[in-house]
Tab-separated table of C-alpha atoms in Angstrom:
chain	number	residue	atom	x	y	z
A	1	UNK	CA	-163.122	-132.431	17.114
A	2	UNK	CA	-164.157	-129.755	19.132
A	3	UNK	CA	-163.239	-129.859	23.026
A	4	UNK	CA	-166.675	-129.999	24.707
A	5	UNK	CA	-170.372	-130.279	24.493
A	6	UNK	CA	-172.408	-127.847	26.757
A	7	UNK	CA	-175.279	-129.146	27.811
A	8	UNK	CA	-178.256	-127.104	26.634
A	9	UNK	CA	-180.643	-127.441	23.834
A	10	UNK	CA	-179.923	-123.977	22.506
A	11	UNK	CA	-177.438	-125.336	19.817
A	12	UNK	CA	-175.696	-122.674	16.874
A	13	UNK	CA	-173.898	-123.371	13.972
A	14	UNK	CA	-171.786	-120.509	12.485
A	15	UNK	CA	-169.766	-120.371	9.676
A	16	UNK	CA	-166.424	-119.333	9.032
A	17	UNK	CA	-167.950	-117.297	6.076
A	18	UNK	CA	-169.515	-115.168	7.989
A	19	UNK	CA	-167.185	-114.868	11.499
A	20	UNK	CA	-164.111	-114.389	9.483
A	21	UNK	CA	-165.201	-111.042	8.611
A	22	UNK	CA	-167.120	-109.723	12.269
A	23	UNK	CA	-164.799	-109.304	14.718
A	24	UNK	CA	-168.038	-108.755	16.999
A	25	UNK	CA	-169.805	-112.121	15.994
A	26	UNK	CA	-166.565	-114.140	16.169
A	27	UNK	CA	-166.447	-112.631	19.987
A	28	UNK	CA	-169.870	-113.615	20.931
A	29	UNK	CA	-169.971	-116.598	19.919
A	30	UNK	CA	-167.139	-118.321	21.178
A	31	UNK	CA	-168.036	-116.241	24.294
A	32	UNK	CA	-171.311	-117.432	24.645
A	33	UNK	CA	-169.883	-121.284	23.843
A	34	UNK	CA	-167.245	-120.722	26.879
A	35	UNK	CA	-169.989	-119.567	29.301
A	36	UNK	CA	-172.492	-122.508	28.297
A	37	UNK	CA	-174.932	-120.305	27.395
A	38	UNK	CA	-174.874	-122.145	23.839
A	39	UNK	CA	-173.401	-125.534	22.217
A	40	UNK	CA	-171.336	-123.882	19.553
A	41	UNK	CA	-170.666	-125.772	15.835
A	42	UNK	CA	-168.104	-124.056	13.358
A	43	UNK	CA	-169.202	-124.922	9.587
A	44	UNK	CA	-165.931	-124.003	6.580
A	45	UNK	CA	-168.374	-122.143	4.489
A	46	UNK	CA	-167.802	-124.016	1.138
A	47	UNK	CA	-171.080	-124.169	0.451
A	48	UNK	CA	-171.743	-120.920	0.949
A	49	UNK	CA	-168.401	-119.441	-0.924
A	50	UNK	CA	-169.316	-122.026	-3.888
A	51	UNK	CA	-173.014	-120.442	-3.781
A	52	UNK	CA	-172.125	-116.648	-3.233
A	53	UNK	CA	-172.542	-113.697	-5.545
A	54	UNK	CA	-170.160	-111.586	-3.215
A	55	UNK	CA	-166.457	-111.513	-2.196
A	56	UNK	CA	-165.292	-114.506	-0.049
A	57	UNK	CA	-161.698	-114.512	-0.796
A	58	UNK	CA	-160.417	-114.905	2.534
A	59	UNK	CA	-161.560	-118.118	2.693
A	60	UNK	CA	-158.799	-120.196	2.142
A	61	UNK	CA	-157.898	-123.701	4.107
A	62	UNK	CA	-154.509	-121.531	5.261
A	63	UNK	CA	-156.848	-118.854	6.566
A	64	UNK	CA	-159.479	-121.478	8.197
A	65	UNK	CA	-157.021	-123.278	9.674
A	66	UNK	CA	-155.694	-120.312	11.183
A	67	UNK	CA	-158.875	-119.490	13.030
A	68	UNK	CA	-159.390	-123.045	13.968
A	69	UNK	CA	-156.013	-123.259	15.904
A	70	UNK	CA	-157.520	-120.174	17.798
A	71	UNK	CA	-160.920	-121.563	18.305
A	72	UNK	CA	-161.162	-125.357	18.285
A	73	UNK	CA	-161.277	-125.844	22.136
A	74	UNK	CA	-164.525	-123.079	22.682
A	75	UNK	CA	-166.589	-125.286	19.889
A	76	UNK	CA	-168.202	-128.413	20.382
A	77	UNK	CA	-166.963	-129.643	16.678
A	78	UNK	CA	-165.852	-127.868	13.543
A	79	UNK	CA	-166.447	-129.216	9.825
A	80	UNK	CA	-163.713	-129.912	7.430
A	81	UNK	CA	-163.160	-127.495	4.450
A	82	UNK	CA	-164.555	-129.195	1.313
A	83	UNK	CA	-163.979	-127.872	-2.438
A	84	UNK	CA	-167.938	-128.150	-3.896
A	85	UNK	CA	-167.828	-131.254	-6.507
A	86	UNK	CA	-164.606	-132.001	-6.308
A	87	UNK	CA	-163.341	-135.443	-4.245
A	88	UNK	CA	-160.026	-135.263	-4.686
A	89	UNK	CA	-159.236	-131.485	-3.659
A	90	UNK	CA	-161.347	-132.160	-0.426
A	91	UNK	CA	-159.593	-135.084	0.439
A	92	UNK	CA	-156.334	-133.232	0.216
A	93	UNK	CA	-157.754	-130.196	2.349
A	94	UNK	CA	-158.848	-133.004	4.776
A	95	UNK	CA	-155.763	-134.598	5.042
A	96	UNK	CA	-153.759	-131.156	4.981
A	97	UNK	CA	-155.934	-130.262	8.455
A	98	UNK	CA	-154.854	-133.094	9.863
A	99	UNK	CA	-151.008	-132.282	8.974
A	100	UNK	CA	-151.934	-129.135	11.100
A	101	UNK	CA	-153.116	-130.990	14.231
A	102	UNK	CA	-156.917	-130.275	13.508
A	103	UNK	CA	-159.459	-132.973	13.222
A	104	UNK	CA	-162.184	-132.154	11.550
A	105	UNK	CA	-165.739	-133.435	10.727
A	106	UNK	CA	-165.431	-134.971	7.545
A	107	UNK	CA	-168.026	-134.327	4.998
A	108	UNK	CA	-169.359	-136.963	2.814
A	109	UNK	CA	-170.693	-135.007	0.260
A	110	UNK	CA	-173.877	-136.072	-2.406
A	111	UNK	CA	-170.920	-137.304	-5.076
A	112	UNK	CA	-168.699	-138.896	-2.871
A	113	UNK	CA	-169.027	-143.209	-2.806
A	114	UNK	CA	-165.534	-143.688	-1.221
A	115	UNK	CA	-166.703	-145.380	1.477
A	116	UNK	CA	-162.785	-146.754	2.619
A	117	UNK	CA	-161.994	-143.376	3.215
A	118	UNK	CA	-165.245	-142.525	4.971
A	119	UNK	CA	-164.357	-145.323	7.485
A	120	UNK	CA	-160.987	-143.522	7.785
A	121	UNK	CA	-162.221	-140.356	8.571
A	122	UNK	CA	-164.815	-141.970	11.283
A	123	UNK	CA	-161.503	-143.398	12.815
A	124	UNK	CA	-160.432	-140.414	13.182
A	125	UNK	CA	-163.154	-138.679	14.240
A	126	UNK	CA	-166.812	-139.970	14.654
A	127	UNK	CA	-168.380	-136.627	14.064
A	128	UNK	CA	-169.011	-136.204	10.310
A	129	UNK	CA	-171.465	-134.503	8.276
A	130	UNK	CA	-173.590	-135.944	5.569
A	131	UNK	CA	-174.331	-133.268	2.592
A	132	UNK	CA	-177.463	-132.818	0.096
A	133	UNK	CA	-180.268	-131.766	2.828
A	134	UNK	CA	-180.422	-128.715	1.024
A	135	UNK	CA	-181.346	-129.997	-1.972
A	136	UNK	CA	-183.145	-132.723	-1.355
A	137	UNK	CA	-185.148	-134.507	1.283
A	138	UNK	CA	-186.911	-137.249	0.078
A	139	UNK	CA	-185.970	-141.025	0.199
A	140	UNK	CA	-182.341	-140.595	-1.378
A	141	UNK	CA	-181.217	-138.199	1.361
A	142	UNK	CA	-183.219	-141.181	3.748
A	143	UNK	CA	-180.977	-144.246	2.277
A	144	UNK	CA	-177.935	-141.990	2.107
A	145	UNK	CA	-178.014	-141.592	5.825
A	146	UNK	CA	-178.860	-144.552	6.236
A	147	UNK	CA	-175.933	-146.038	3.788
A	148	UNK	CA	-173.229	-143.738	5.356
A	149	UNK	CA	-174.213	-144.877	9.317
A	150	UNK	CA	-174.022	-148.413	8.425
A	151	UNK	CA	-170.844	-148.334	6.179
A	152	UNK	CA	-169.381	-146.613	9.204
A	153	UNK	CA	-170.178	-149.649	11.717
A	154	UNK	CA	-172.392	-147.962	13.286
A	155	UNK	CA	-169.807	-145.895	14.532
A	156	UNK	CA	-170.596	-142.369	12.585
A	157	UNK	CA	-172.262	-139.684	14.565
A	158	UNK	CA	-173.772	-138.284	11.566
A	159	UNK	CA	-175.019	-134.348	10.967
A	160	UNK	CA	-177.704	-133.967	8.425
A	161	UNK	CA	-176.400	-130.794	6.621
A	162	UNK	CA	-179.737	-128.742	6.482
A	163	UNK	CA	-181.859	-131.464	6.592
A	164	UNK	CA	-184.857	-130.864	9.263
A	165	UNK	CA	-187.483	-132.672	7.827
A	166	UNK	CA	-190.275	-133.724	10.117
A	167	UNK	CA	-190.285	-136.844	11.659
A	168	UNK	CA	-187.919	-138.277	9.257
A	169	UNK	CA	-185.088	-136.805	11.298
A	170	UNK	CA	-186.045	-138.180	14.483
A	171	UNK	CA	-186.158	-141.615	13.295
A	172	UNK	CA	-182.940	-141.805	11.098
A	173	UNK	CA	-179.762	-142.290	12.635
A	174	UNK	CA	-178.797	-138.737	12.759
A	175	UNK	CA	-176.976	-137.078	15.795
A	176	UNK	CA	-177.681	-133.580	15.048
A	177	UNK	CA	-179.300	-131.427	11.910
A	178	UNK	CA	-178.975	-127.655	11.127
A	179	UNK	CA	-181.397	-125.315	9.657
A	180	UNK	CA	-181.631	-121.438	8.499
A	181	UNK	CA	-185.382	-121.373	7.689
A	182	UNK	CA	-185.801	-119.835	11.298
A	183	UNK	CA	-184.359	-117.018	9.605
A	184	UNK	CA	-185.338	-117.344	6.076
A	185	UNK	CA	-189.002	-117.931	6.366
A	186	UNK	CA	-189.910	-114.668	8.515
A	187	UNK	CA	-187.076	-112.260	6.802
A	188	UNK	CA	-188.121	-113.361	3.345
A	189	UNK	CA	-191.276	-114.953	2.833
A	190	UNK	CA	-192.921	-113.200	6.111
A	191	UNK	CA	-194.330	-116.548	7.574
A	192	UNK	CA	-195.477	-116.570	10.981
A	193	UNK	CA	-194.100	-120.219	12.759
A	194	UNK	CA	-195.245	-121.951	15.336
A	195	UNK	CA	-194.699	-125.489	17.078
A	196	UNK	CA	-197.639	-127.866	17.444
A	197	UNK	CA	-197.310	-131.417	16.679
A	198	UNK	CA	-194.158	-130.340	14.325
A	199	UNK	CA	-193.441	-126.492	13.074
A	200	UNK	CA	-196.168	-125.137	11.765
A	201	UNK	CA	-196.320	-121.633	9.681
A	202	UNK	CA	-198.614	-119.486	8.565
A	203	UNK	CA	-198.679	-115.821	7.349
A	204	UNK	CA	-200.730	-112.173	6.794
A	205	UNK	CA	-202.437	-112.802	3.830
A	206	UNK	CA	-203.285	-116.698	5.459
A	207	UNK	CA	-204.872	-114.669	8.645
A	208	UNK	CA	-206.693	-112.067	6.608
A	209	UNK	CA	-208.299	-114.431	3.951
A	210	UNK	CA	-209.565	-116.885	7.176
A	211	UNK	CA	-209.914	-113.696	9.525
A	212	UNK	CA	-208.503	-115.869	12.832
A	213	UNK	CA	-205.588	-116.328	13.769
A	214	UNK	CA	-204.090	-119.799	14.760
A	215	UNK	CA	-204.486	-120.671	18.909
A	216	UNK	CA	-201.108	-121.007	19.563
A	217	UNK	CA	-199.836	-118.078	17.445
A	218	UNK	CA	-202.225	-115.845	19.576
A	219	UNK	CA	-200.865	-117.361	22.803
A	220	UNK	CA	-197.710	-116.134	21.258
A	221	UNK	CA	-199.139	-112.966	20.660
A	222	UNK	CA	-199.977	-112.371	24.226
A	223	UNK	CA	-196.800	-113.728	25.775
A	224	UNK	CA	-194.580	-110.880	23.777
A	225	UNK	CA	-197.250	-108.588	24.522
A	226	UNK	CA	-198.178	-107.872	20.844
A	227	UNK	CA	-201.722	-106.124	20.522
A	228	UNK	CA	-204.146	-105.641	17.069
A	229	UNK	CA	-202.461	-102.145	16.511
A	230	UNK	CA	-198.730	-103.589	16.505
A	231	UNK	CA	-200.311	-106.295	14.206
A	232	UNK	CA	-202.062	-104.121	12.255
A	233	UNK	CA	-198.819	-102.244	11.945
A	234	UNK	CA	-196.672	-102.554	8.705
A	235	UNK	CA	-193.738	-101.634	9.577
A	236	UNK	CA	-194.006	-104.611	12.314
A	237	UNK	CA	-194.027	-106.752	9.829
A	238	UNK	CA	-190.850	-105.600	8.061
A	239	UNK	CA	-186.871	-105.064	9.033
A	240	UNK	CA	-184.889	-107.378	10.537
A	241	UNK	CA	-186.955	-107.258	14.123
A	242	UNK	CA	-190.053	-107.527	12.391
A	243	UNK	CA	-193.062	-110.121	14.471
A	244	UNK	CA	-192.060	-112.873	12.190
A	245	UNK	CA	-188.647	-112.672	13.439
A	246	UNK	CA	-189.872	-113.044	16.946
A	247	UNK	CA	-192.225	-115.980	16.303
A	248	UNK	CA	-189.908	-117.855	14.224
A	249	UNK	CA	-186.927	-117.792	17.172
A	250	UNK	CA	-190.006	-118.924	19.853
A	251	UNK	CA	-190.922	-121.692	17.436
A	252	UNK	CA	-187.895	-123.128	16.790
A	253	UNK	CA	-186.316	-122.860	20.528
A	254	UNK	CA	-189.369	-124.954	21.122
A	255	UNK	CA	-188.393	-126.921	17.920
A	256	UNK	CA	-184.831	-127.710	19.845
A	257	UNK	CA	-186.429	-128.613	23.291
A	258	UNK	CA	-188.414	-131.114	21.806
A	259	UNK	CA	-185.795	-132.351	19.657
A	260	UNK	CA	-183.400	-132.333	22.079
A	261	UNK	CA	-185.636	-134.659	25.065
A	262	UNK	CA	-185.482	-137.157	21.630
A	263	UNK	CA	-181.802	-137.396	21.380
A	264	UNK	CA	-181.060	-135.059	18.449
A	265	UNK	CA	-179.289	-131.932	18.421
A	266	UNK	CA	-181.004	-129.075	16.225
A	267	UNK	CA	-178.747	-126.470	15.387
A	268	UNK	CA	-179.692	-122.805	14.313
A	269	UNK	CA	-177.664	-121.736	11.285
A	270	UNK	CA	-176.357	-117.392	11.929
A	271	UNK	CA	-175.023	-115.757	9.662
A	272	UNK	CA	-174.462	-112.650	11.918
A	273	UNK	CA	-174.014	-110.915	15.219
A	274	UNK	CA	-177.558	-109.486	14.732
A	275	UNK	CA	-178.866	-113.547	13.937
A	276	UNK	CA	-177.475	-114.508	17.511
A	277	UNK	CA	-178.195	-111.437	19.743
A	278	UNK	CA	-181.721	-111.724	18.261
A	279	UNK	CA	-181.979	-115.606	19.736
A	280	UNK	CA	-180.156	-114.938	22.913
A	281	UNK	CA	-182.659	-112.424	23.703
A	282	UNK	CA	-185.633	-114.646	23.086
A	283	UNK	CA	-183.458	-117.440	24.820
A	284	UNK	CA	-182.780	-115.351	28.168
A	285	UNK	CA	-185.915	-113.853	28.340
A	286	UNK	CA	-188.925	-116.721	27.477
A	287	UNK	CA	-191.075	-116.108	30.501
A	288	UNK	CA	-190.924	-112.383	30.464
A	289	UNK	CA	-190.736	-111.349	26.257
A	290	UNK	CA	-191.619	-108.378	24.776
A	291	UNK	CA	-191.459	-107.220	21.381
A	292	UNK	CA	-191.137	-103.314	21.965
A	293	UNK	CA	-187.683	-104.697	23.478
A	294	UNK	CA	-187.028	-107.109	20.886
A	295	UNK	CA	-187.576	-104.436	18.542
A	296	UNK	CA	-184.315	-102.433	20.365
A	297	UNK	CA	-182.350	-105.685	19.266
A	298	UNK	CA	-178.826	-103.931	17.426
């Protein structure tokens, strides 16, 4: 368990994965957490070693642990080191961080049915995460949540590993969710996102074949200051400061007010110093944007 919760809805999850390797993220994030500015969640990054073409080596529970004896009191909470498909190794990294004085969110994962030793783990810490939102959102992800809150006594204050699904997570006893598609959905599939009545998205070829472009994405438009020209622009529409970027981090700060007046925590998955310095910008600056500066974003 981390040492504190800072009250604001700008909430980040970062992974080990990625701040073991950037001495510059690691700094502003923790930071950023220390200063309030942002509610700060630490993820292993098994899932993202288990899923990863390149070198994640360092990440080893000695190494995590490590950086968790460093960190744990400038986080709100920090997730427990699971091996991908395998119970019994994750159980012994659990139980090995607790040897070392951490106490980690446990993570039930999609193949785990050990429900004794979830209760143990809630008794240890009620913070826990609840895995397959990334693979699937439909009603088995709905009764697992459901299974793991009630097994727990009601006690679990669960985290819906990238599940943001629309209501569904409002109405599910969930604490707090995560998501990357801020991210992913403008940097790779060049949608444009918006929040009305839920996130909304749409994108170029959308515009051009209806020639209009959505009411609130042209409020958006004019708040950052972005004319036809810079729309018309292509190279505004790619890079990592591209107009999607911009939308997307305006959406989905809106995305965490609203979930946040509901009771749930929405965190933004980064995956580097760019990721957060991108956000804080918007974050710092939502009455007086502009994307020539958010363009200057390094």
């Amino acid at each position: 368990m981390g040492a504190y919760s800072n009250d604001t809805s700008l909430n980040i999850l970062a992974s080990y994965a990625y701040l073991g390797n950037d001495k510059r993220f690691e700094e502003l994030a923790f930071d950023l957490h220390r200063k309030g500015k942002i509610n700060l969640m630490i993820d292993s990054g098994a899932f993202t070693k288990h899923n990863a073409k390149s070198n994640f080596d360092f990440l080893t529970l000695n190494n995590y642990c490590k950086f968790l004896q460093r960190h744990k009191n400038e986080c709100e909470k920090y997730v427990m080191l699971d091996v991908v498909g395998n119970e019994s190794k994750s159980k012994a990294n659990y139980e090995e961080m607790l040897r070392q004085g951490l106490n980690p969110m446990f993570v039930l994962t999609m193949y785990d049915n050990d429900m004794d030793y979830f209760r143990y783990a809630i008794d240890n810490n009620p913070d826990c995460c609840v895995a397959g939102g990334a693979t699937t959102k439909g009603p088995w992800m709905i009764k697992r949540f459901q299974t793991a809150y009630k097994e727990s006594k009601c006690k679990a204050q669960i985290h819906g590993l990238a599940y943001v699904t629309y209501p569904n997570m409002l109405q599910l006893p969930l604490s707090s969710v995560d998501s990357s598609s801020w991210k992913i959905g403008a940097l790779r599939y060049g949608s444009f996102s918006f929040f009305k009545d839920g996130l909304k998205s749409t994108d170029i070829k959308s515009i051009r074949k209806n020639t209009k472009v959505p009411p609130k994405l042209l409020f958006m438009f004019e708040k950052c200051g972005i004319t036809l020209s810079d729309f018309l622009c292509k190279s505004n529409h790619s890079g990592n400061v591209n107009i999607q970027s911009l939308m997307s981090i305006m959406a989905y700060l809106e995305y965490q007010n609203f979930c946040y007046k509901r009771g749930l925590r929405l965190f933004l998955a980064v995956s580097s110093y760019m990721d957060l310095a991108k956000i804080l910008y918007v974050k710092e600056n939502i009455n007086n944007l502009s994307y020539n500066e958010f363009k200057k974003i390094q």
